[in-house]
Amino acid sequence: MSKFGISQGVKRREDSRFLKGEGSYVDDIKPAESLHAHFFLSPVAHAKITTLDVADAKASPGVVAVYTAKDLVAGGMKNRMVAELLPDKGSKVPDPARTILAEEKVRFVGEPVAIVIAETINQAKDAVELIEFDFDELDAHLALEAGGEDLHDEAPGNISFQWAKGDKEAVDRVFSEAPHVVSLQVDDNRVIVNSLEPRGCFAEWENNRLHMCMNGQGVWVGKGELANLLGLSEDKVRVTTPDVGGGFGMKGFNYPENFAVAQSAKMLGKTIHWMGTRSDAMLNDNAGRDLTTRVEAAFDDNYKIVGYRVITHCNIGAYNSYYAQFIQTDLFRKVISGVYDIPNIYFEVTGIFTNTAPVDAYRGAGRPEGIFVMERLIDHASRELGIDSIELRRRNFIKPSQLPYKNFAHETVDVGNFEKVMDRAVVEADISGFDKRKEQSREGNKLRGLGICYYIETILGDPSETTKLEFCEDGMVNVYVGTQSNGQGHETAYSQILHERSGIPFDKIRIVQGDSDLIKTGGGTGGSRSVTTQGTSINGTADKMIEKFKPFVAEELDSDESRLEYEDGAFKDPKSNKFLGIMEAGSLALSKQREDLIATEVTTEIRDKSFPNGAHICEVEVDPETGYSKVVKYTVVDDLGVIINPVLAQGQVHGGVVQGIGQILTEHVGFDEYGQLLTGTFMDYGMPRADHVPFIEFHSEPTPSINNPIGMKGCGEAGTIGALAAVTNAVQDALWDRGIKMVQAPLTPTRVWDLLNG
């Protein structure tokens, strides 16, 4: 087995340049002649604009232009962004316009109102301070319920949508007849994403074409929408994405700033660069989560769940964002029943507009929300019914004999062995020794709690992906891919897959991503899709390349094509013992200008999805004197199918778990009654830090997927999906003996102290 093949812990080849500061990020590669953009952002959450005077800003030193919405529209831009809308419950979903720059009203603090372009960034910032902005303030609507001052005329009562699935009457009947009913409210708190690299871009004109360079999660959505809003044909738009410092879903769609910068560059015929600040990001990046759910389960006398009812109110923010409506509805629904066999389900969601930044995808996008609700309910039910929580899970697991299993969302779970994974987790976490550890914590005046979550997720996004392999004059093989790494290690994983399948030397593989001129199509990165969809495509492309070369190699070896065998990166003729390596064959094809062989391109489609799953077991210690909760032991046993690189997978799970710990224990978004963000700096917003996290044990108990040729299941979001409930359940367990029967995230020290002190 090659040390660079599948399932080998190959060190990330990207890390050398990152650790040396040699990464190519948007801010590193902006053209030297770039002008600089800075935005005037709304200082108020909800108001009618009465004055917007930019004359003094235009006259400020170094300023080249100041544009409002009116100016950009006069220059030929459509002032409206795109959002995907759900089918509503029997009526049309309101579709209020989200403008690139605010026109008559502002609807959240941080909404872009004007763009200033200057010779230096400091000149642009100084000019923004000179913009005269006056307004008639309106009441801010912040509650997760209908009512309040309407944000949009099209959405009375601030209802964005109402959506439901399931037979309500049948489920109600099951509940009325069930011997046991357990209910619970679950608050899923708002999160500011805070990627290491804030959003940024630059736009330039090259031979009467727009080139937009932005740090996103894929170039094709950006290209199509840019062309549409700027009135250009798609062949006049090139979008590139260099190295990206974290995305987590938040960079998976377009933002107003990109369009305003592009249109300004078009109008001026100049290159314009914009880089958001951390303060900007905390104000107007799309946020994550922010929903509250009333969940109920009906149990029979054997504690089998016979009915499940979920009623959710989710925060949309001030506007419909790109995927927002689908996340807390359809994507939530895909895992609503978790790993449990539940025959009767009703799911209802109401989306609410509020005077806050829009809410959209954050690591897991709907799957963490759905599993959080289910696993909190299981934990609560075990206490209410007086049955061990592991036993309650086992009684309700989908059995291996029931697979493939079609769930409530009509998703077919292909394979899995949930009891086996749970059994392994119980051993690895040493649950039998928990009572002893709890007593030791008690001796140190700490409250110790144990929390369990069994999660499942499903791969999302475009099921197809394209790969192009190309032999190059410098002796390398270019691999053009349609996904976009945001730090996950794609260059390493993809190289391993190609090396395993084709024998092309690992160090001769060069991954090319993020350029709409070089790669004709792609699904981008998100929904844990990248390695599964792109890996399948790489496999298919390698196979086609080998087949294409056979006649050529047979001729070169003076051999019969039917006798050729391919192994370890070389064509061999067993009869004559002649052989020719694939790299030598590629070099010959280049020398003979065989264009048909130099490049091979294949698009593959995965018709059925895979379902990563696993058990998380968390232990916390709570200090009753301060309310501080610390995760002291964390164990993960995952079924991620065939893992391409265990080191990368472990890193993905670790990162996801930390984000889950952060959301539950430290990250709290606060607004005052006027819609002003109270947690807009790291002095106020509690990002998880190294001392909040113990060593996270990671173990693999795989059942390979049958829905792709490698058996992969994906791992990008698994850690977060399992962590939310595991951590919350652990804190609940720690506080239960103190008479505290209900906890809600975020479980900050102040909130926990308040609970302990009445």
Short mmCIF file of N, CA and C in Angstrom, two decimals, residues 184-244:
data_model
loop_
_atom_site.label_atom_id
_atom_site.label_comp_id
_atom_site.label_asym_id
_atom_site.label_seq_id
_atom_site.Cartn_x
_atom_site.Cartn_y
_atom_site.Cartn_z
N LEU A 184 -40.55 19.63 25.16
CA LEU A 184 -39.35 20.39 25.51
C LEU A 184 -39.24 21.59 24.58
N GLN A 185 -38.77 22.70 25.10
CA GLN A 185 -38.39 23.83 24.25
C GLN A 185 -36.88 23.82 24.08
N VAL A 186 -36.43 24.04 22.86
CA VAL A 186 -35.00 24.07 22.56
C VAL A 186 -34.67 25.37 21.85
N ASP A 187 -33.87 26.21 22.50
CA ASP A 187 -33.40 27.45 21.89
C ASP A 187 -32.04 27.19 21.25
N ASP A 188 -31.93 27.54 19.99
CA ASP A 188 -30.68 27.36 19.23
C ASP A 188 -30.13 28.76 18.95
N ASN A 189 -29.17 29.19 19.76
CA ASN A 189 -28.76 30.58 19.81
C ASN A 189 -28.03 31.05 18.57
N ARG A 190 -28.14 32.33 18.30
CA ARG A 190 -27.51 32.98 17.14
C ARG A 190 -25.99 32.95 17.27
N VAL A 191 -25.32 32.77 16.14
CA VAL A 191 -23.86 32.69 16.09
C VAL A 191 -23.33 33.66 15.04
N ILE A 192 -22.29 34.40 15.39
CA ILE A 192 -21.53 35.18 14.41
C ILE A 192 -20.38 34.29 13.95
N VAL A 193 -20.22 34.13 12.64
CA VAL A 193 -19.33 33.09 12.13
C VAL A 193 -17.86 33.36 12.41
N ASN A 194 -17.41 34.58 12.16
CA ASN A 194 -16.03 34.97 12.49
C ASN A 194 -14.98 34.08 11.86
N SER A 195 -15.02 33.93 10.55
CA SER A 195 -13.93 33.25 9.86
C SER A 195 -12.64 34.02 10.07
N LEU A 196 -11.52 33.30 10.07
CA LEU A 196 -10.23 33.93 10.34
C LEU A 196 -9.97 35.08 9.37
N GLU A 197 -10.29 34.87 8.10
CA GLU A 197 -10.13 35.92 7.09
C GLU A 197 -11.49 36.55 6.82
N PRO A 198 -11.66 37.85 7.07
CA PRO A 198 -12.94 38.49 6.73
C PRO A 198 -13.19 38.46 5.22
N ARG A 199 -14.42 38.77 4.84
CA ARG A 199 -14.75 38.82 3.41
C ARG A 199 -13.99 39.95 2.72
N GLY A 200 -13.67 39.72 1.46
CA GLY A 200 -12.99 40.75 0.68
C GLY A 200 -13.00 40.39 -0.79
N CYS A 201 -12.64 41.36 -1.64
CA CYS A 201 -12.61 41.13 -3.08
C CYS A 201 -11.84 42.25 -3.77
N PHE A 202 -11.51 42.03 -5.02
CA PHE A 202 -11.15 43.15 -5.90
C PHE A 202 -11.73 42.87 -7.27
N ALA A 203 -12.05 43.95 -7.98
CA ALA A 203 -12.64 43.85 -9.32
C ALA A 203 -11.81 44.70 -10.27
N GLU A 204 -11.57 44.16 -11.47
CA GLU A 204 -10.78 44.87 -12.47
C GLU A 204 -11.31 44.56 -13.86
N TRP A 205 -10.94 45.41 -14.80
CA TRP A 205 -11.34 45.21 -16.20
C TRP A 205 -10.14 44.78 -17.01
N GLU A 206 -10.29 43.64 -17.69
CA GLU A 206 -9.23 43.09 -18.52
C GLU A 206 -9.81 42.85 -19.91
N ASN A 207 -9.35 43.63 -20.89
CA ASN A 207 -9.83 43.46 -22.26
C ASN A 207 -11.36 43.49 -22.33
N ASN A 208 -11.93 44.50 -21.68
CA ASN A 208 -13.39 44.71 -21.70
C ASN A 208 -14.14 43.56 -21.04
N ARG A 209 -13.50 42.88 -20.10
CA ARG A 209 -14.14 41.85 -19.29
C ARG A 209 -13.98 42.19 -17.81
N LEU A 210 -14.96 41.77 -17.03
CA LEU A 210 -14.87 41.94 -15.59
C LEU A 210 -14.15 40.74 -14.99
N HIS A 211 -13.14 41.02 -14.19
CA HIS A 211 -12.51 39.98 -13.38
C HIS A 211 -12.80 40.30 -11.92
N MET A 212 -13.54 39.42 -11.27
CA MET A 212 -13.84 39.55 -9.85
C MET A 212 -13.07 38.48 -9.09
N CYS A 213 -12.21 38.89 -8.18
CA CYS A 213 -11.48 37.97 -7.31
C CYS A 213 -12.07 38.10 -5.91
N MET A 214 -12.60 37.00 -5.38
CA MET A 214 -13.26 37.08 -4.07
C MET A 214 -12.96 35.83 -3.26
N ASN A 215 -13.04 35.95 -1.96
CA ASN A 215 -12.74 34.81 -1.09
C ASN A 215 -14.04 34.10 -0.71
N GLY A 216 -14.50 33.24 -1.59
CA GLY A 216 -15.76 32.54 -1.38
C GLY A 216 -15.59 31.03 -1.36
N GLN A 217 -16.71 30.33 -1.54
CA GLN A 217 -16.72 28.87 -1.48
C GLN A 217 -17.04 28.24 -2.84
N GLY A 218 -16.89 29.03 -3.90
CA GLY A 218 -17.14 28.57 -5.25
C GLY A 218 -17.39 29.76 -6.15
N VAL A 219 -16.99 29.65 -7.39
CA VAL A 219 -17.02 30.83 -8.27
C VAL A 219 -18.26 30.92 -9.16
N TRP A 220 -19.05 29.85 -9.29
CA TRP A 220 -20.06 29.85 -10.35
C TRP A 220 -21.33 30.59 -9.99
N VAL A 221 -21.79 30.49 -8.76
CA VAL A 221 -22.94 31.30 -8.35
C VAL A 221 -22.59 32.78 -8.47
N GLY A 222 -21.40 33.13 -8.03
CA GLY A 222 -20.96 34.51 -8.14
C GLY A 222 -20.91 35.00 -9.57
N LYS A 223 -20.45 34.15 -10.46
CA LYS A 223 -20.34 34.55 -11.87
C LYS A 223 -21.70 34.82 -12.48
N GLY A 224 -22.64 33.91 -12.28
CA GLY A 224 -23.95 34.08 -12.88
C GLY A 224 -24.68 35.29 -12.37
N GLU A 225 -24.62 35.51 -11.06
CA GLU A 225 -25.35 36.65 -10.49
C GLU A 225 -24.66 37.97 -10.85
N LEU A 226 -23.34 37.99 -10.90
CA LEU A 226 -22.63 39.19 -11.34
C LEU A 226 -23.04 39.58 -12.75
N ALA A 227 -23.03 38.60 -13.64
CA ALA A 227 -23.41 38.88 -15.02
C ALA A 227 -24.83 39.43 -15.10
N ASN A 228 -25.72 38.83 -14.35
CA ASN A 228 -27.12 39.25 -14.39
C ASN A 228 -27.29 40.67 -13.86
N LEU A 229 -26.74 40.96 -12.69
CA LEU A 229 -26.98 42.27 -12.07
C LEU A 229 -26.23 43.40 -12.76
N LEU A 230 -25.09 43.08 -13.38
CA LEU A 230 -24.31 44.13 -14.05
C LEU A 230 -24.64 44.25 -15.53
N GLY A 231 -25.57 43.43 -16.01
CA GLY A 231 -25.98 43.52 -17.40
C GLY A 231 -24.92 43.05 -18.37
N LEU A 232 -24.16 42.02 -18.00
CA LEU A 232 -23.10 41.49 -18.84
C LEU A 232 -23.44 40.06 -19.26
N SER A 233 -22.95 39.65 -20.41
CA SER A 233 -23.05 38.24 -20.77
C SER A 233 -22.03 37.47 -19.95
N GLU A 234 -22.29 36.19 -19.68
CA GLU A 234 -21.41 35.44 -18.79
C GLU A 234 -20.00 35.30 -19.34
N ASP A 235 -19.84 35.34 -20.65
CA ASP A 235 -18.49 35.25 -21.20
C ASP A 235 -17.68 36.52 -20.94
N LYS A 236 -18.35 37.57 -20.46
CA LYS A 236 -17.66 38.81 -20.12
C LYS A 236 -17.30 38.89 -18.64
N VAL A 237 -17.51 37.79 -17.93
CA VAL A 237 -17.24 37.78 -16.49
C VAL A 237 -16.31 36.61 -16.16
N ARG A 238 -15.25 36.91 -15.46
CA ARG A 238 -14.36 35.89 -14.91
C ARG A 238 -14.32 36.05 -13.40
N VAL A 239 -14.54 34.97 -12.69
CA VAL A 239 -14.47 34.98 -11.23
C VAL A 239 -13.37 34.04 -10.78
N THR A 240 -12.52 34.52 -9.90
CA THR A 240 -11.46 33.68 -9.33
C THR A 240 -11.54 33.72 -7.82
N THR A 241 -11.08 32.64 -7.21
CA THR A 241 -10.99 32.56 -5.76
C THR A 241 -9.63 31.98 -5.40
N PRO A 242 -8.80 32.75 -4.71
CA PRO A 242 -7.48 32.23 -4.30
C PRO A 242 -7.61 31.45 -3.00
N ASP A 243 -6.57 31.39 -2.19
CA ASP A 243 -6.67 30.77 -0.88
C ASP A 243 -7.73 31.50 -0.05
N VAL A 244 -8.42 30.74 0.77
CA VAL A 244 -9.51 31.31 1.57
C VAL A 244 -9.31 30.93 3.03
#
